[in-house]
XYZ file of C-alpha atoms in Angstrom:
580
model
C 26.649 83.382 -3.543
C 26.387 82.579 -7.059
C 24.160 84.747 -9.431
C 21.544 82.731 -11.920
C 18.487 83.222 -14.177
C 15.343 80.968 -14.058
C 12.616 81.606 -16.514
C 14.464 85.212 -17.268
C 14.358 85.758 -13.501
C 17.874 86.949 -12.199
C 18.562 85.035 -8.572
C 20.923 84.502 -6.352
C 21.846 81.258 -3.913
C 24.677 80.006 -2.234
C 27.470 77.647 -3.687
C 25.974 74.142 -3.638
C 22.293 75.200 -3.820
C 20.315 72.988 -6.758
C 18.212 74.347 -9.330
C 15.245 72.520 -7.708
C 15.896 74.135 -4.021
C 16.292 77.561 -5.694
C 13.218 77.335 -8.065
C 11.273 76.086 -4.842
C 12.525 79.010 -2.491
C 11.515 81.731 -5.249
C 8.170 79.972 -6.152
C 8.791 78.443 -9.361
C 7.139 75.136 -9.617
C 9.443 72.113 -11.114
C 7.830 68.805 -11.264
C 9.096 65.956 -9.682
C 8.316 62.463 -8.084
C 10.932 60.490 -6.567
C 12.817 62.872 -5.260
C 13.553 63.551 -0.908
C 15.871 66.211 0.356
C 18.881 64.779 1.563
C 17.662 61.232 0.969
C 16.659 60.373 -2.595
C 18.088 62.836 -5.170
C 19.027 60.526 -7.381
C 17.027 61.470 -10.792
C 15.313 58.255 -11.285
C 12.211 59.580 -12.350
C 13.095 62.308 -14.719
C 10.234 64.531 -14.334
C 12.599 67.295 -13.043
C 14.467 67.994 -16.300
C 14.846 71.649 -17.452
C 16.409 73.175 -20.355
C 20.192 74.848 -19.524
C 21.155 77.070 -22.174
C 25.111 75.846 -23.498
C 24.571 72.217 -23.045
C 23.199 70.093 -25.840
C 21.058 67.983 -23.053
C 18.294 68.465 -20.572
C 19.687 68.388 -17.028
C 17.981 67.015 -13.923
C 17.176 69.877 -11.231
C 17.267 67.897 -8.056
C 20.826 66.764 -8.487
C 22.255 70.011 -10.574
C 23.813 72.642 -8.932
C 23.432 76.335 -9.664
C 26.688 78.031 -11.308
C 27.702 81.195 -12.333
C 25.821 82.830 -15.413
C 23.825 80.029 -16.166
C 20.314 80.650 -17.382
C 17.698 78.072 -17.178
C 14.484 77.442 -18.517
C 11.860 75.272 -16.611
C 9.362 74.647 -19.300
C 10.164 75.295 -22.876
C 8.283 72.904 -25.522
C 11.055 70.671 -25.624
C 11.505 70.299 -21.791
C 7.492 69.660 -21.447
C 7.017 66.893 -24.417
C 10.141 65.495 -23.130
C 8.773 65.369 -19.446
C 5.455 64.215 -20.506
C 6.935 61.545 -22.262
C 8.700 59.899 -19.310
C 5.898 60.265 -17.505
C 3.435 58.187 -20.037
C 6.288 55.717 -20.007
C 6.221 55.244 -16.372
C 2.334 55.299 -16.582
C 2.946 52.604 -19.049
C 3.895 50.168 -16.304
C 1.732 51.141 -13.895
C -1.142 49.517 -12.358
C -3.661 52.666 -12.878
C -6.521 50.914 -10.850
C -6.801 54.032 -9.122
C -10.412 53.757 -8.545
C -9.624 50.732 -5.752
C -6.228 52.198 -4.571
C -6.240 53.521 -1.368
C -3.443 56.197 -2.308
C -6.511 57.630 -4.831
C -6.689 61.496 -4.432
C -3.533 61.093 -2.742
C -1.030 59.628 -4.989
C 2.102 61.818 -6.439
C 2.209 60.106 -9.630
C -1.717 60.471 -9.625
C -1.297 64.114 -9.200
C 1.486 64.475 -11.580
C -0.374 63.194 -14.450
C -3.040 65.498 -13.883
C -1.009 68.670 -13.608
C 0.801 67.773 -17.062
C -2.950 66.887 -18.411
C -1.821 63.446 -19.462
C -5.367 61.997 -20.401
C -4.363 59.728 -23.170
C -1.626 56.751 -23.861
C -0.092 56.479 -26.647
C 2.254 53.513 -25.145
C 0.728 49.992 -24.778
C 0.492 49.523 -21.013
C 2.562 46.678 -19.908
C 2.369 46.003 -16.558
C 5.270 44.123 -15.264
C 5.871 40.102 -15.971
C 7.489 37.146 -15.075
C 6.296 38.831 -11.563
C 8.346 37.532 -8.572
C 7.242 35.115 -6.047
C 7.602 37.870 -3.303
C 5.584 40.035 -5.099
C 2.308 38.360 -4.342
C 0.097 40.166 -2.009
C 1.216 38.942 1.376
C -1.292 39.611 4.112
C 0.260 37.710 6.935
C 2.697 41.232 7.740
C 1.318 44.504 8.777
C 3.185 45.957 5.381
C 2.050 45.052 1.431
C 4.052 45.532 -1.557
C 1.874 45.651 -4.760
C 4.509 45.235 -7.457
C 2.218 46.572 -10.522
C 2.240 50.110 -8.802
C 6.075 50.608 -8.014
C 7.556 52.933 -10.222
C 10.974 52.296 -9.634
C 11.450 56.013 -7.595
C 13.724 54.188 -5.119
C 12.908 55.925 -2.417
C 11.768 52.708 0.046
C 15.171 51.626 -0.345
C 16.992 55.182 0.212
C 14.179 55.713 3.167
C 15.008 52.105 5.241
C 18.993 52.375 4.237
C 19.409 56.041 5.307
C 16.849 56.551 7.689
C 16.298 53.443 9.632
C 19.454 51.271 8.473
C 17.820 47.983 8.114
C 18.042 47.567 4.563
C 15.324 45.690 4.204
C 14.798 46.890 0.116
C 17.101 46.486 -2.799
C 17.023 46.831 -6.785
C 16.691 43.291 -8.418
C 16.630 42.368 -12.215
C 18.555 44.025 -14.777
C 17.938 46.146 -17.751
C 13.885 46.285 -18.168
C 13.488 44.039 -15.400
C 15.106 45.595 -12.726
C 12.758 46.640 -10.165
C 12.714 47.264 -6.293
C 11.951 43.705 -4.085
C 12.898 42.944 -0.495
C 16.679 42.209 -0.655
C 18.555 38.918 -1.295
C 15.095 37.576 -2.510
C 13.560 36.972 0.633
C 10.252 37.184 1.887
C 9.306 40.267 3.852
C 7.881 37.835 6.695
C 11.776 36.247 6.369
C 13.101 39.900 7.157
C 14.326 41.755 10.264
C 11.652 44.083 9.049
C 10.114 46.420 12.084
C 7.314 46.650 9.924
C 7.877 50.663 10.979
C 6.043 51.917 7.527
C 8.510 54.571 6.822
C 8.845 53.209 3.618
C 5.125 53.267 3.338
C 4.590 56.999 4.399
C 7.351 57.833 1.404
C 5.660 55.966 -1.144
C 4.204 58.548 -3.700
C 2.219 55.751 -4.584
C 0.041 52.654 -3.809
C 3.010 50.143 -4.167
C 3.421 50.502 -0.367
C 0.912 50.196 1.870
C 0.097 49.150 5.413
C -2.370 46.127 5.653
C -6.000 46.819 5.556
C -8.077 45.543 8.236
C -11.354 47.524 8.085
C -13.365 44.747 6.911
C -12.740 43.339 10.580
C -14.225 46.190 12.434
C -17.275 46.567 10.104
C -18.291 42.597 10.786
C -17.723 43.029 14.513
C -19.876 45.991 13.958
C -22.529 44.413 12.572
C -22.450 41.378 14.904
C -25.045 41.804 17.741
C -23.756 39.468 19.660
C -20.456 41.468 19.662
C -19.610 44.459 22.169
C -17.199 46.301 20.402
C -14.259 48.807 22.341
C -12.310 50.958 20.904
C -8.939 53.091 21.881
C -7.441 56.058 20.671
C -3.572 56.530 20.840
C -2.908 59.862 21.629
C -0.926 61.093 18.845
C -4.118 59.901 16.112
C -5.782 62.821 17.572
C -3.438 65.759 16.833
C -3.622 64.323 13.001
C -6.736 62.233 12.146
C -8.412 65.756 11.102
C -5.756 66.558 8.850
C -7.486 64.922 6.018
C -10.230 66.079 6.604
C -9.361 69.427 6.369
C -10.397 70.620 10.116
C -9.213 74.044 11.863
C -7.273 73.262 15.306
C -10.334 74.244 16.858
C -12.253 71.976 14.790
C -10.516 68.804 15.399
C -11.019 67.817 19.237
C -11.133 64.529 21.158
C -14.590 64.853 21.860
C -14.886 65.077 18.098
C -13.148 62.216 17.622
C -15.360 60.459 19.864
C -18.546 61.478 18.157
C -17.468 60.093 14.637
C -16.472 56.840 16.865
C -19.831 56.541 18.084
C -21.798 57.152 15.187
C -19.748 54.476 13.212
C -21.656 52.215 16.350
C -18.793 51.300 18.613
C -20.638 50.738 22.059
C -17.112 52.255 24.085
C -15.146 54.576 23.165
C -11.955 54.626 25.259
C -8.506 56.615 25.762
C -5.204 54.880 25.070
C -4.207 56.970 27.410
C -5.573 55.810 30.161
C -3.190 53.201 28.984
C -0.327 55.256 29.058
C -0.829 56.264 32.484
C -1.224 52.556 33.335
C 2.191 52.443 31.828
C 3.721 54.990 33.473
C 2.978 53.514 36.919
C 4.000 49.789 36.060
C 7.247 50.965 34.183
C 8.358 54.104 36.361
C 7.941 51.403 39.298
C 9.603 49.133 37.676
C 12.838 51.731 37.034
C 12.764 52.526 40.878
C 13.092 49.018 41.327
C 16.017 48.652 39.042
C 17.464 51.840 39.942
C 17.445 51.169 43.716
C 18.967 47.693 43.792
C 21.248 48.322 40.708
C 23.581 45.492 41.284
C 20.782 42.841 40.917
C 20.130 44.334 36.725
C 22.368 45.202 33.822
C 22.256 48.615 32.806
C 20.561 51.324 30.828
C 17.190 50.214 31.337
C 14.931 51.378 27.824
C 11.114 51.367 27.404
C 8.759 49.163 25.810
C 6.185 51.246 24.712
C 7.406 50.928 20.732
C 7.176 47.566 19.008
C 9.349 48.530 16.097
C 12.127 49.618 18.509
C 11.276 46.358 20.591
C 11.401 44.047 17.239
C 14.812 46.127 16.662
C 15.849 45.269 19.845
C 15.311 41.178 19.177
C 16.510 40.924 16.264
C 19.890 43.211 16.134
C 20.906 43.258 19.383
C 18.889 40.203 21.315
C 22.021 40.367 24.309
C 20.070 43.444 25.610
C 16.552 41.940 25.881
C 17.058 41.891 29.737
C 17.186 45.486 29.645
C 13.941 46.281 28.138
C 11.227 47.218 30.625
C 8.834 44.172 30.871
C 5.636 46.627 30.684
C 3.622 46.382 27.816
C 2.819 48.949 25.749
C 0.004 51.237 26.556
C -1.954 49.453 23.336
C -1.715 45.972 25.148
C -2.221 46.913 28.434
C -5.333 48.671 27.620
C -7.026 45.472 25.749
C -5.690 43.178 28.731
C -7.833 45.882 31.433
C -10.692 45.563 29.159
C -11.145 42.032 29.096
C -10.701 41.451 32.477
C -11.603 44.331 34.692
C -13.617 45.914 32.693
C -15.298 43.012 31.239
C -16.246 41.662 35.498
C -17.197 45.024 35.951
C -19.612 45.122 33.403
C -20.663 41.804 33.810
C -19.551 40.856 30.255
C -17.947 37.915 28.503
C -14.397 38.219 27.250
C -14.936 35.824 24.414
C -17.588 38.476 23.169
C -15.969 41.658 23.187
C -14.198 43.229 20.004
C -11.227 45.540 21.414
C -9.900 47.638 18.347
C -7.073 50.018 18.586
C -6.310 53.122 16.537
C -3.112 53.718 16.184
C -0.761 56.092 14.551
C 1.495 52.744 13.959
C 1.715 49.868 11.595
C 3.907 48.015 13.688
C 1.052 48.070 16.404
C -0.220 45.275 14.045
C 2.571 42.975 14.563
C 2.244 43.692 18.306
C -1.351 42.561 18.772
C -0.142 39.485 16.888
C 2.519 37.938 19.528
C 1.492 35.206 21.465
C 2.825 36.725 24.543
C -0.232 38.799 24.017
C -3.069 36.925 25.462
C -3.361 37.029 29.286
C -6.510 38.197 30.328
C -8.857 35.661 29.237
C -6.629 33.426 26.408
C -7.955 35.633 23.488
C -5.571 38.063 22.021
C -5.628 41.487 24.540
C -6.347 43.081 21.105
C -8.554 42.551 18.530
C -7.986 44.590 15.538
C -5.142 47.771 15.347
C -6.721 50.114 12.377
C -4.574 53.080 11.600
C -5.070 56.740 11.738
C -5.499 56.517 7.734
C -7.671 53.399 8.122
C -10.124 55.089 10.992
C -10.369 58.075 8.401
C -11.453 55.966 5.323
C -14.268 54.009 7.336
C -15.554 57.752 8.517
C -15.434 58.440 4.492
C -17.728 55.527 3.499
C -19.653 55.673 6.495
C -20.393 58.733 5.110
C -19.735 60.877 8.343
C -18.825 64.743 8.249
C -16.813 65.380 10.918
C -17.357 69.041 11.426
C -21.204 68.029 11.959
C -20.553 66.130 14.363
C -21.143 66.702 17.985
C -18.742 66.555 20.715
C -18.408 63.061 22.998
C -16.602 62.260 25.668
C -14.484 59.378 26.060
C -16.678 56.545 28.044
C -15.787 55.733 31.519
C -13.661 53.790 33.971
C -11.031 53.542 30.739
C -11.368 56.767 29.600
C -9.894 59.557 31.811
C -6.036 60.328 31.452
C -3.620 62.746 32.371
C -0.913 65.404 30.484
C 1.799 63.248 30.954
C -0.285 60.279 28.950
C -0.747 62.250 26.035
C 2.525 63.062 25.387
C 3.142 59.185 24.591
C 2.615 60.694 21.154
C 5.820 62.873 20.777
C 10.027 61.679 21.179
C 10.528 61.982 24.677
C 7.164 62.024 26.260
C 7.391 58.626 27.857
C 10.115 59.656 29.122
C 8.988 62.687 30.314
C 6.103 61.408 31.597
C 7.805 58.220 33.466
C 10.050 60.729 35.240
C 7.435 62.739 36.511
C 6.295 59.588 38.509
C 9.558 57.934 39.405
C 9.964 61.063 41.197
C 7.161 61.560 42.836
C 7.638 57.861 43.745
C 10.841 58.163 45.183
C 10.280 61.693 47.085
C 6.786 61.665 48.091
C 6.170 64.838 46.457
C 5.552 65.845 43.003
C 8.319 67.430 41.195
C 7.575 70.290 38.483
C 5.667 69.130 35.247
C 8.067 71.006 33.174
C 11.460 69.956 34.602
C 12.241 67.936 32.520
C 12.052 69.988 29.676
C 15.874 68.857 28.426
C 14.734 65.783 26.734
C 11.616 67.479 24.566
C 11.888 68.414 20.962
C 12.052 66.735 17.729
C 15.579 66.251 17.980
C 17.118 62.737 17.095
C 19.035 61.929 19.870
C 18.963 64.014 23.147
C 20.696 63.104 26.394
C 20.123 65.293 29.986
C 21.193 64.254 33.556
C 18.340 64.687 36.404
C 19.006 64.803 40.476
C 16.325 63.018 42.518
C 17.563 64.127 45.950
C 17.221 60.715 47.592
C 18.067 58.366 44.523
C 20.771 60.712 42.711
C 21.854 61.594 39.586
C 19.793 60.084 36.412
C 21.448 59.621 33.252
C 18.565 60.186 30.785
C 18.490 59.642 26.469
C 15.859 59.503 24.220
C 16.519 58.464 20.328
C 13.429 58.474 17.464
C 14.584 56.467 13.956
C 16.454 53.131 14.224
C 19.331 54.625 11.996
C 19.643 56.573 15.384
C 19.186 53.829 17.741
C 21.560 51.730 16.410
C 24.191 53.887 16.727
C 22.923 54.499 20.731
C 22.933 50.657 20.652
C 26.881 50.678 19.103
C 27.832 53.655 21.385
C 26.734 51.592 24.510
C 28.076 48.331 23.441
C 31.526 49.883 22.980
C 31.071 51.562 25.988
C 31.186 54.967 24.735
C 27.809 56.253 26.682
C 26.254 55.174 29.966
C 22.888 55.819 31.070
C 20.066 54.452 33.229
C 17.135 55.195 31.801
C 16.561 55.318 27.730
C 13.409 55.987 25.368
C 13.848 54.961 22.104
C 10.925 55.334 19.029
C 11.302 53.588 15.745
C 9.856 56.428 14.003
C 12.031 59.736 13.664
C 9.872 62.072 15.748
C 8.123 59.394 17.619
C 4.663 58.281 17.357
C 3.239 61.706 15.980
C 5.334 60.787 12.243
C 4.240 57.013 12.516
C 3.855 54.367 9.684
C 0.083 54.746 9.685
C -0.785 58.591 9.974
C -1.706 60.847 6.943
C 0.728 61.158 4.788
C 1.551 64.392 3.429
C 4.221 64.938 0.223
C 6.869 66.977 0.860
C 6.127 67.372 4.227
C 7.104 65.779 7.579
C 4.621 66.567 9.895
C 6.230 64.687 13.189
C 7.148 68.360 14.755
C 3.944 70.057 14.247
C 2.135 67.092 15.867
C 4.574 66.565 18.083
C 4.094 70.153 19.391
C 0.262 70.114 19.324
C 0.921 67.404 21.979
C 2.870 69.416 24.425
C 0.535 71.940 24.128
C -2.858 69.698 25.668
C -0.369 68.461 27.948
C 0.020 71.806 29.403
C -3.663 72.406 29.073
C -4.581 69.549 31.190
C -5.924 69.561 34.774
C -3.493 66.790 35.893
C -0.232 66.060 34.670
C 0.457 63.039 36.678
C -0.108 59.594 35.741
C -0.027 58.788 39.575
C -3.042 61.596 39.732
C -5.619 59.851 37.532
C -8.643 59.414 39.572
C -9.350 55.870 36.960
C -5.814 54.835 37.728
C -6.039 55.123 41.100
C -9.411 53.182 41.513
C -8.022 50.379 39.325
C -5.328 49.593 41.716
C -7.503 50.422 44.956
C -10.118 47.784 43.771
C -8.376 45.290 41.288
C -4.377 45.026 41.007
C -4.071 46.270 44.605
C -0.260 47.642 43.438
C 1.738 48.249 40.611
C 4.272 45.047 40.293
C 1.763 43.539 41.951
C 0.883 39.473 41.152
C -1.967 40.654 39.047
C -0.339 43.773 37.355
C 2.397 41.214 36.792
C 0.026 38.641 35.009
C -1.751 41.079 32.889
C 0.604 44.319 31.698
C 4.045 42.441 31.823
C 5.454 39.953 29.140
C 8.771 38.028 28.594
C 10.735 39.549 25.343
C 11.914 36.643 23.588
C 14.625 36.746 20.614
C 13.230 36.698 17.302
C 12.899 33.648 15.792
C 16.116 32.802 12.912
C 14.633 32.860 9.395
């Protein structure tokens, strides 16, 4: 332990500690906007600097140990003009349209100019020239870089380097050009981008953002001649309410559903009745593998994630045979909809709007692939808005959530089960497929909780299950593709074996996706995460094979799961992706 002063405050901390952790653990504020524990503490910003007595210069806290003796101050007049100064300068390069950015009210550099009562500039504001060709808005990917707003923090490239490992940012230019681009001066739509929005959920400001595709919903709202569906992944509902400020009590499905409704969608459906549609295509589809093993290479890994699955095609394309050929929950809901439910109805394919909210920006990219199209030629999916996107069309729709009664989810596609909702959190579709494979295998359900071994927010968790007549089951389940590509190098060298492997692009799984509320400071994936297990243990069933909906689907329209017609309309072919 060394012994310190902070603002004439004697502390102690261990060896190592900075001056920002330790002024943060005892309650004394310290500005700062690039930095990210363990990720980004690299000073860029400046904002951080406090006053060390004995040295003749202002030292950055987030990278500046605590020592022996020393006394710091965190705001003396020289420290604060100094600060505000780097801050107007960064401000004098910034695209302050804040007004029409949808990072407004929620913006750290926003936030910091506030706090430090910056309401003048002295400094000519220069946005940045000689603009690259890249940085043009490009709508075409899920993800959009607005050059004018990047302030240089870094942290995108610290984010997809440490985190996820595909390097997909870099610094370009030199001296007062250099700025952050997509690396080698490529295109993002050239990248091996997952389109994951990790770097967009780190942004403190609008230079990241995920696509915005609201203006589609609104027209198909507005066109009578339109039915218009909507889904609801099941992690959006354990954090749409967030920014709305809702109580745990407050912020419900059936809440949900009533905003839904009174924005004028005619259905309002559960992707989880997707996910239990899933379940039974790709838990069959194990027991198939599993039980004529020397017909399939082995482990065989889900599908449900389209970053892990664009991963997949692009890093390691020799293991595309091993991904389940299910769709994701997402894609086999739209494909239902606009053919069973669409006969059932007695409406026209062509006419029907299917919008998905998702917790995912990737989910865009998804909807996109031509593979995605076999119910009636038309893309399964419409539109994928996400959680952030829903909440902003409730905000000029001018719709109080709290007011607003309770709903529930419309029916045949609307009724699902525990082990659906826990699509949401790392190792739920794992969880969940289990829980079926062995009641599949056996004849008998097994307990909902025994499979407790792969649950938790940690990054990489491996178990080993006995199914009396099938045997052992070599289980993993990796979130963040800085984790899954070291499962990936640990199989390929042959230094792991498994059968059966869930991976998620984003650490923690859907519940810390690229499109849910983003919070500074804070990574929220857990709590969600937790919220989820939690209705799954609420629930009156907690088998996907148990769904009443489910059950009537195959009884009346795919007669079987990896059946001709399941085949046709929730399978796909994973093809490599194309060479840029």
């Amino acid at each position: 332990m060394v012994s310190f002063t902070i603002n004439g405050k004697k502390l102690h901390a261990p060896e190592g500690t900075t001056i920002l952790e330790a002024a943060e653990k005892n309650n004394i504020p310290i500005p700062h906007l690039c930095y990210l524990k363990d990720i980004n503490e690299i000073a860029a910003c400046r904002m951080c600097i406090v006053e060390i007595e004995g040295t003749d210069r202002f030292q950055p806290a987030c990278n500046t140990e605590v020592a022996e003796g020393m006394v710091i101050n965190t705001n003396p007049p020289g420290v604060r003009h100094a600060r505000k100064t780097n801050l107007r300068l960064i401000l004098s390069q910034h695209n302050s349209n804040c007004t029409t950015c949808v990072r407004s009210n929620n913006c750290e550099l926003q936030r910091l100019s506030y706090a430090l009562n910056i309401h003048y500039q002295p400094y000519k504001v220069k946005p940045e020239k000689n603009k690259l060709e890249s940085n043009r808005l490009d709508l075409s990917v899920p993800v959009v870089r607005e050059a004018s707003k990047c302030i240089k923090c870094m942290r995108c490239i610290q984010v997809c380097d440490k985190i996820q490992e595909m390097h997909i940012w870099d610094l370009v230019g030199t001296g007062s050009r250099t700025t952050v681009d997509v690396s080698y001066s490529r295109k993002l739509k050239d990248t091996d981008c997952t389109f994951c929005g990790q770097c967009v959920t780190h942004c403190p400001t609008g230079a990241l953002t995920v696509r915005d595709d609201t203006v589609k919903v609104l027209r198909a709202l507005e066109d009578p001649e339109i039915t218009t569906i909507v889904q609801v992944a099941p992690a959006v509902r354990v954090a749409w309410a967030e920014s709305f400020g809702l109580t745990k009590e407050q912020c419900t499905a059936g809440r949900l559903v009533g905003c839904l409704k009174a924005m004028g969608f005619d259905y309002v459906f559960d992707t989880n009745f997707g996910a239990d549609l899933t379940i039974m295509e790709e838990g069959s589809e194990f027991i198939e593998r599993f039980t004529h093993r020397n017909k399939h290479r082995w482990p065989m890994f889900t599908s449900c994630c389209p970053g892990w699955v664009s991963f997949v095609k692009s890093q390691y394309p020799s293991y595309l045979d091993c991904l389940s050929t299910a769709k994701s929950p997402q894609q086999m809901f739209g494909a239902i909809a606009k053919s069973y439910f669409a006969e059932k109805m007695g409406l026209d394919p062509h006419k029907l709007c299917v919008v998905s909210i998702m917790p995912c920006s990737a989910k865009k990219m998804e909807r996109e692939l031509h593979e995605m199209r076999d119910a009636c030629g038309d893309p399964d999916v419409d539109v994928v808005l996400t959680t952030r996107e829903m909440n902003r069309l409730f905000r000029s729709d001018l719709i109080v959530p709290e007011e607003v009664e309770e709903v529930p989810f419309d029916s045949p596609l609307g009724s699902s089960t525990g082990a659906a909702v826990i699509f949401g959190a790392t190792g739920g579709v794992m969880d969940a497929a289990l829980r079926s494979a062995y009641y599949l295998i056996e004849g008998k359900n097994p307990d909902a909780d025994a499979f407790k071994a792969i649950r938790g927010n940690r990054p990489w968790k491996e178990a080993v299950f006995n199914v009396p007549k099938a045997g052992n089951v070599r289980i993993a389940v990796v979130s963040g593709l800085g984790n899954a590509r070291r499962l990936m190098e640990a199989i390929d060298s042959g230094a792991v074996d498994y059968d059966f492997v869930e991976v998620m692009a984003c650490p923690g799984g859907c519940s810390g996706g690229g499109g849910q509320p983003i919070h500074e400071g804070r990574e929220c994936a857990s709590d969600r995460g937790d919220m989820l297990w939690e209705l799954d243990k609420a629930s009156e069933i907690r088998f996907s094979h148990e769904n009443p909906e489910i059950k009537a689907l195959y009884r009346t329209y795919l007669k079987k799961p990896l059946g001709e017609k399941a085949h046709k309309l929730l399978h796909t072919e994973h093809r490599p992706k194309a060479a840029h």
